[in-house]
PDB file of C-alpha atoms and ligand atoms in Angstrom:
ATOM      1  CA  UNK A  15       3.889 -18.917 -12.332  1.00  0.00           C
ATOM      2  CA  UNK A  16       0.415 -18.812 -10.953  1.00  0.00           C
ATOM      3  CA  UNK A  17      -0.934 -20.093  -7.502  1.00  0.00           C
ATOM      4  CA  UNK A  18      -4.853 -19.403  -7.014  1.00  0.00           C
ATOM      5  CA  UNK A  19      -5.140 -18.562  -3.268  1.00  0.00           C
ATOM      6  CA  UNK A  20      -8.337 -20.645  -2.802  1.00  0.00           C
ATOM      7  CA  UNK A  21      -6.476 -23.905  -2.753  1.00  0.00           C
ATOM      8  CA  UNK A  22      -4.104 -22.810   0.075  1.00  0.00           C
ATOM      9  CA  UNK A  23      -4.555 -23.796   3.498  1.00  0.00           C
ATOM     10  CA  UNK A  24      -3.232 -23.927   6.939  1.00  0.00           C
ATOM     11  CA  UNK A  25      -1.008 -26.682   5.924  1.00  0.00           C
ATOM     12  CA  UNK A  26       2.061 -25.068   3.747  1.00  0.00           C
ATOM     13  CA  UNK A  27       1.973 -26.100   0.044  1.00  0.00           C
ATOM     14  CA  UNK A  28       5.294 -26.447  -0.887  1.00  0.00           C
ATOM     15  CA  UNK A  29       6.697 -25.147  -4.311  1.00  0.00           C
ATOM     16  CA  UNK A  30       9.452 -26.316  -6.295  1.00  0.00           C
ATOM     17  CA  UNK A  31      10.764 -25.572  -9.366  1.00  0.00           C
ATOM     18  CA  UNK A  32      13.986 -23.691 -11.881  1.00  0.00           C
ATOM     19  CA  UNK A  33      13.416 -21.071 -14.382  1.00  0.00           C
ATOM     20  CA  UNK A  34      16.611 -20.862 -17.030  1.00  0.00           C
ATOM     21  CA  UNK A  35      18.368 -17.861 -17.765  1.00  0.00           C
ATOM     22  CA  UNK A  36      16.580 -16.481 -20.807  1.00  0.00           C
ATOM     23  CA  UNK A  37      13.488 -16.644 -17.842  1.00  0.00           C
ATOM     24  CA  UNK A  38      14.655 -12.898 -16.832  1.00  0.00           C
ATOM     25  CA  UNK A  39      13.811 -10.219 -18.614  1.00  0.00           C
ATOM     26  CA  UNK A  40      15.383  -6.370 -17.983  1.00  0.00           C
ATOM     27  CA  UNK A  41      12.911  -4.307 -17.545  1.00  0.00           C
ATOM     28  CA  UNK A  42      14.219  -0.695 -17.028  1.00  0.00           C
ATOM     29  CA  UNK A  43      17.266  -0.003 -18.934  1.00  0.00           C
ATOM     30  CA  UNK A  44      20.084   0.101 -16.628  1.00  0.00           C
ATOM     31  CA  UNK A  45      18.912  -2.896 -15.459  1.00  0.00           C
ATOM     32  CA  UNK A  46      21.963  -3.708 -12.794  1.00  0.00           C
ATOM     33  CA  UNK A  47      20.742  -7.384 -13.801  1.00  0.00           C
ATOM     34  CA  UNK A  48      21.366  -8.814 -16.079  1.00  0.00           C
ATOM     35  CA  UNK A  49      20.444 -12.502 -16.433  1.00  0.00           C
ATOM     36  CA  UNK A  50      21.633 -15.970 -14.958  1.00  0.00           C
ATOM     37  CA  UNK A  51      24.172 -17.779 -15.774  1.00  0.00           C
ATOM     38  CA  UNK A  52      23.086 -21.075 -14.089  1.00  0.00           C
ATOM     39  CA  UNK A  53      19.105 -21.872 -14.452  1.00  0.00           C
ATOM     40  CA  UNK A  54      17.568 -20.375 -11.260  1.00  0.00           C
ATOM     41  CA  UNK A  55      16.490 -23.003  -7.639  1.00  0.00           C
ATOM     42  CA  UNK A  56      13.565 -21.559  -6.290  1.00  0.00           C
ATOM     43  CA  UNK A  57      11.728 -23.009  -3.181  1.00  0.00           C
ATOM     44  CA  UNK A  58       9.014 -21.784  -1.862  1.00  0.00           C
ATOM     45  CA  UNK A  59       6.431 -22.626   0.825  1.00  0.00           C
ATOM     46  CA  UNK A  60       3.028 -21.343   1.117  1.00  0.00           C
ATOM     47  CA  UNK A  61       0.073 -21.105   3.848  1.00  0.00           C
ATOM     48  CA  UNK A  62      -2.745 -18.638   5.205  1.00  0.00           C
ATOM     49  CA  UNK A  63      -2.598 -17.684   8.349  1.00  0.00           C
ATOM     50  CA  UNK A  64      -6.018 -15.964   9.272  1.00  0.00           C
ATOM     51  CA  UNK A  65      -6.283 -13.334   5.894  1.00  0.00           C
ATOM     52  CA  UNK A  66      -2.754 -13.586   5.403  1.00  0.00           C
ATOM     53  CA  UNK A  67      -0.688 -15.533   2.692  1.00  0.00           C
ATOM     54  CA  UNK A  68       3.183 -16.190   4.252  1.00  0.00           C
ATOM     55  CA  UNK A  69       5.848 -17.457   1.857  1.00  0.00           C
ATOM     56  CA  UNK A  70       9.334 -18.799   3.120  1.00  0.00           C
ATOM     57  CA  UNK A  71      11.759 -19.877   0.762  1.00  0.00           C
ATOM     58  CA  UNK A  72      15.055 -19.523  -1.237  1.00  0.00           C
ATOM     59  CA  UNK A  73      16.773 -18.993  -4.036  1.00  0.00           C
ATOM     60  CA  UNK A  74      19.978 -20.516  -5.527  1.00  0.00           C
ATOM     61  CA  UNK A  75      22.134 -19.437  -8.589  1.00  0.00           C
ATOM     62  CA  UNK A  76      24.061 -17.490 -10.166  1.00  0.00           C
ATOM     63  CA  UNK A  77      23.541 -13.629 -10.782  1.00  0.00           C
ATOM     64  CA  UNK A  78      25.779 -11.593 -14.281  1.00  0.00           C
ATOM     65  CA  UNK A  79      24.994  -8.170 -13.181  1.00  0.00           C
ATOM     66  CA  UNK A  80      26.805  -5.295 -14.490  1.00  0.00           C
ATOM     67  CA  UNK A  81      29.648  -3.754 -13.009  1.00  0.00           C
ATOM     68  CA  UNK A  82      28.568  -0.398 -11.025  1.00  0.00           C
ATOM     69  CA  UNK A  83      31.346   1.241 -11.749  1.00  0.00           C
ATOM     70  CA  UNK A  84      33.092  -0.401 -15.581  1.00  0.00           C
ATOM     71  CA  UNK A  85      29.893  -1.717 -16.204  1.00  0.00           C
ATOM     72  CA  UNK A  86      31.076  -4.532 -17.647  1.00  0.00           C
ATOM     73  CA  UNK A  87      28.788  -8.233 -16.490  1.00  0.00           C
ATOM     74  CA  UNK A  88      30.682 -10.481 -14.310  1.00  0.00           C
ATOM     75  CA  UNK A  89      28.864 -13.783 -11.910  1.00  0.00           C
ATOM     76  CA  UNK A  90      27.892 -13.807  -8.788  1.00  0.00           C
ATOM     77  CA  UNK A  91      26.274 -16.664  -6.289  1.00  0.00           C
ATOM     78  CA  UNK A  92      22.862 -15.937  -5.532  1.00  0.00           C
ATOM     79  CA  UNK A  93      22.069 -17.199  -2.529  1.00  0.00           C
ATOM     80  CA  UNK A  94      18.985 -15.832  -0.405  1.00  0.00           C
ATOM     81  CA  UNK A  95      16.632 -16.948   2.219  1.00  0.00           C
ATOM     82  CA  UNK A  96      12.964 -15.385   2.604  1.00  0.00           C
ATOM     83  CA  UNK A  97       9.939 -14.952   4.093  1.00  0.00           C
ATOM     84  CA  UNK A  98       6.660 -12.790   3.235  1.00  0.00           C
ATOM     85  CA  UNK A  99       3.635 -11.804   3.975  1.00  0.00           C
ATOM     86  CA  UNK A 100       1.002 -10.827   2.047  1.00  0.00           C
ATOM     87  CA  UNK A 101      -2.295  -9.819   2.433  1.00  0.00           C
ATOM     88  CA  UNK A 102      -5.048 -10.552   1.386  1.00  0.00           C
ATOM     89  CA  UNK A 103      -7.848  -7.838   0.521  1.00  0.00           C
ATOM     90  CA  UNK A 104     -11.091  -8.971   0.386  1.00  0.00           C
ATOM     91  CA  UNK A 105     -13.058  -5.345   0.255  1.00  0.00           C
ATOM     92  CA  UNK A 106     -15.329  -3.982  -2.521  1.00  0.00           C
ATOM     93  CA  UNK A 107     -14.718  -0.477  -2.855  1.00  0.00           C
ATOM     94  CA  UNK A 108     -12.235   0.276  -5.050  1.00  0.00           C
ATOM     95  CA  UNK A 109     -11.865   3.287  -2.453  1.00  0.00           C
ATOM     96  CA  UNK A 110     -10.506   0.709   0.529  1.00  0.00           C
ATOM     97  CA  UNK A 111      -8.332  -0.764  -2.273  1.00  0.00           C
ATOM     98  CA  UNK A 112      -6.075   2.252  -2.980  1.00  0.00           C
ATOM     99  CA  UNK A 113      -5.296   2.521   1.056  1.00  0.00           C
ATOM    100  CA  UNK A 114      -4.338  -1.155   1.494  1.00  0.00           C
ATOM    101  CA  UNK A 115      -2.557  -0.375  -1.124  1.00  0.00           C
ATOM    102  CA  UNK A 116      -0.726   2.184   0.014  1.00  0.00           C
ATOM    103  CA  UNK A 117      -0.677   0.468   3.914  1.00  0.00           C
ATOM    104  CA  UNK A 118       1.079  -2.821   2.826  1.00  0.00           C
ATOM    105  CA  UNK A 119       2.928  -2.821  -0.700  1.00  0.00           C
ATOM    106  CA  UNK A 120       3.305  -6.550  -0.736  1.00  0.00           C
ATOM    107  CA  UNK A 121       0.113  -6.933  -2.240  1.00  0.00           C
ATOM    108  CA  UNK A 122       0.688  -6.058  -5.044  1.00  0.00           C
ATOM    109  CA  UNK A 123       1.130  -9.739  -5.947  1.00  0.00           C
ATOM    110  CA  UNK A 124      -2.192 -11.018  -4.933  1.00  0.00           C
ATOM    111  CA  UNK A 125      -5.101 -10.395  -7.813  1.00  0.00           C
ATOM    112  CA  UNK A 126      -7.984 -12.173  -7.949  1.00  0.00           C
ATOM    113  CA  UNK A 127      -7.422 -15.007  -5.387  1.00  0.00           C
ATOM    114  CA  UNK A 128      -4.001 -15.740  -8.036  1.00  0.00           C
ATOM    115  CA  UNK A 129      -0.636 -14.942  -6.435  1.00  0.00           C
ATOM    116  CA  UNK A 130       2.453 -14.541  -9.707  1.00  0.00           C
ATOM    117  CA  UNK A 131       5.032 -16.515  -8.142  1.00  0.00           C
ATOM    118  CA  UNK A 132       6.958 -15.212 -10.955  1.00  0.00           C
ATOM    119  CA  UNK A 133       6.966 -11.280  -9.386  1.00  0.00           C
ATOM    120  CA  UNK A 134       7.801 -11.954  -6.100  1.00  0.00           C
ATOM    121  CA  UNK A 135      11.015 -14.272  -6.805  1.00  0.00           C
ATOM    122  CA  UNK A 136      10.915 -11.232  -9.315  1.00  0.00           C
ATOM    123  CA  UNK A 137      11.553  -8.691  -6.448  1.00  0.00           C
ATOM    124  CA  UNK A 138      13.375 -11.277  -3.948  1.00  0.00           C
ATOM    125  CA  UNK A 139      15.847 -10.602  -6.727  1.00  0.00           C
ATOM    126  CA  UNK A 140      16.145  -7.015  -6.028  1.00  0.00           C
ATOM    127  CA  UNK A 141      16.776  -7.210  -2.444  1.00  0.00           C
ATOM    128  CA  UNK A 142      19.176  -9.548  -2.228  1.00  0.00           C
ATOM    129  CA  UNK A 143      21.498  -7.407  -4.531  1.00  0.00           C
ATOM    130  CA  UNK A 144      24.095  -5.522  -2.612  1.00  0.00           C
ATOM    131  CA  UNK A 145      23.460  -2.229  -2.552  1.00  0.00           C
ATOM    132  CA  UNK A 146      26.790  -1.129  -5.045  1.00  0.00           C
ATOM    133  CA  UNK A 147      27.546  -4.533  -7.442  1.00  0.00           C
ATOM    134  CA  UNK A 148      31.048  -3.804  -8.742  1.00  0.00           C
ATOM    135  CA  UNK A 149      32.875  -7.102 -10.551  1.00  0.00           C
ATOM    136  CA  UNK A 150      36.113  -6.866  -8.448  1.00  0.00           C
ATOM    137  CA  UNK A 151      36.995  -4.975  -5.450  1.00  0.00           C
ATOM    138  CA  UNK A 152      39.825  -3.326  -7.685  1.00  0.00           C
ATOM    139  CA  UNK A 153      37.927  -2.435 -10.686  1.00  0.00           C
ATOM    140  CA  UNK A 154      39.251   1.058 -12.133  1.00  0.00           C
ATOM    141  CA  UNK A 155      35.059   1.613 -13.326  1.00  0.00           C
ATOM    142  CA  UNK A 156      35.665   3.929 -16.394  1.00  0.00           C
ATOM    143  CA  UNK A 157      37.788   7.834 -16.856  1.00  0.00           C
ATOM    144  CA  UNK A 158      34.907   9.988 -16.585  1.00  0.00           C
ATOM    145  CA  UNK A 159      36.706  12.126 -19.499  1.00  0.00           C
ATOM    146  CA  UNK A 160      36.371   9.551 -22.100  1.00  0.00           C
ATOM    147  CA  UNK A 161      34.796   6.267 -20.411  1.00  0.00           C
ATOM    148  CA  UNK A 162      37.590   4.231 -21.525  1.00  0.00           C
ATOM    149  CA  UNK A 163      37.488   0.377 -19.442  1.00  0.00           C
ATOM    150  CA  UNK A 164      40.986   1.227 -17.474  1.00  0.00           C
ATOM    151  CA  UNK A 165      41.350  -2.137 -16.507  1.00  0.00           C
ATOM    152  CA  UNK A 166      41.829  -3.169 -19.731  1.00  0.00           C
ATOM    153  CA  UNK A 167      43.699   0.206 -20.937  1.00  0.00           C
ATOM    154  CA  UNK A 168      45.286   3.290 -20.479  1.00  0.00           C
ATOM    155  CA  UNK A 169      43.738   6.642 -21.429  1.00  0.00           C
ATOM    156  CA  UNK A 170      45.924  10.016 -22.054  1.00  0.00           C
ATOM    157  CA  UNK A 171      43.057  11.787 -19.668  1.00  0.00           C
ATOM    158  CA  UNK A 172      44.707  10.086 -16.273  1.00  0.00           C
ATOM    159  CA  UNK A 173      48.502  11.906 -17.233  1.00  0.00           C
ATOM    160  CA  UNK A 174      46.482  15.101 -16.405  1.00  0.00           C
ATOM    161  CA  UNK A 175      45.442  13.314 -12.617  1.00  0.00           C
ATOM    162  CA  UNK A 176      47.505  16.443 -11.291  1.00  0.00           C
ATOM    163  CA  UNK A 177      44.961  18.998 -11.602  1.00  0.00           C
ATOM    164  CA  UNK A 178      43.066  18.644  -7.973  1.00  0.00           C
ATOM    165  CA  UNK A 179      39.866  18.683 -10.183  1.00  0.00           C
ATOM    166  CA  UNK A 180      40.373  15.509 -11.922  1.00  0.00           C
ATOM    167  CA  UNK A 181      42.169  14.128  -8.664  1.00  0.00           C
ATOM    168  CA  UNK A 182      39.301  15.159  -5.836  1.00  0.00           C
ATOM    169  CA  UNK A 183      37.080  13.504  -9.641  1.00  0.00           C
ATOM    170  CA  UNK A 184      39.223  10.600  -9.184  1.00  0.00           C
ATOM    171  CA  UNK A 185      39.166   9.093  -5.727  1.00  0.00           C
ATOM    172  CA  UNK A 186      35.472   9.667  -5.711  1.00  0.00           C
ATOM    173  CA  UNK A 187      35.115   6.791  -8.918  1.00  0.00           C
ATOM    174  CA  UNK A 188      37.419   4.637  -7.013  1.00  0.00           C
ATOM    175  CA  UNK A 189      35.752   4.947  -3.673  1.00  0.00           C
TER     176      UNK A 189
HETATM  177 ZN1   ZN B  18      34.184  -3.432 -13.158  1.00  0.00          ZN
HETATM  178 ZN1   ZN B  19      40.651   9.370 -20.101  1.00  0.00          ZN
END
């Protein structure tokens, strides 16, 4: 959703909508977020404070995430509140704009007095993700030798775990 920032004044404007599961597009090859399993509810208030825009909002829904150990998809609740301050670029030379970009990453979201809420939401979903995502604490992951999903079946490689090299590797993977 594109918001024209010239319509935003000091009093907050409220936006509320749902994004359907097909809204999510994986952009990276190994994106850990595969999509939503329910529509995502988005609530955002946008107001202006000086030369900044204040975004306060919340996201609520269920994500489909790829497990960091076994690579299988699983569902995870997403409940995220956020506040963002976006700076408005009023520079007229390319040089100033570049300096601003380095100073304030969030300027990425604003282009020609417009803000793309989709990009804000997308970034916020990534920020809300834990560093490591596992389908369960007990997930056994994949065999480092043959790639078998050890939650589903056993492979032959495990029987050689007497080798110190393997047990070290095994400990690393089950950490
Ligand atoms: Zn897993
Ligand atoms: Zn194996």
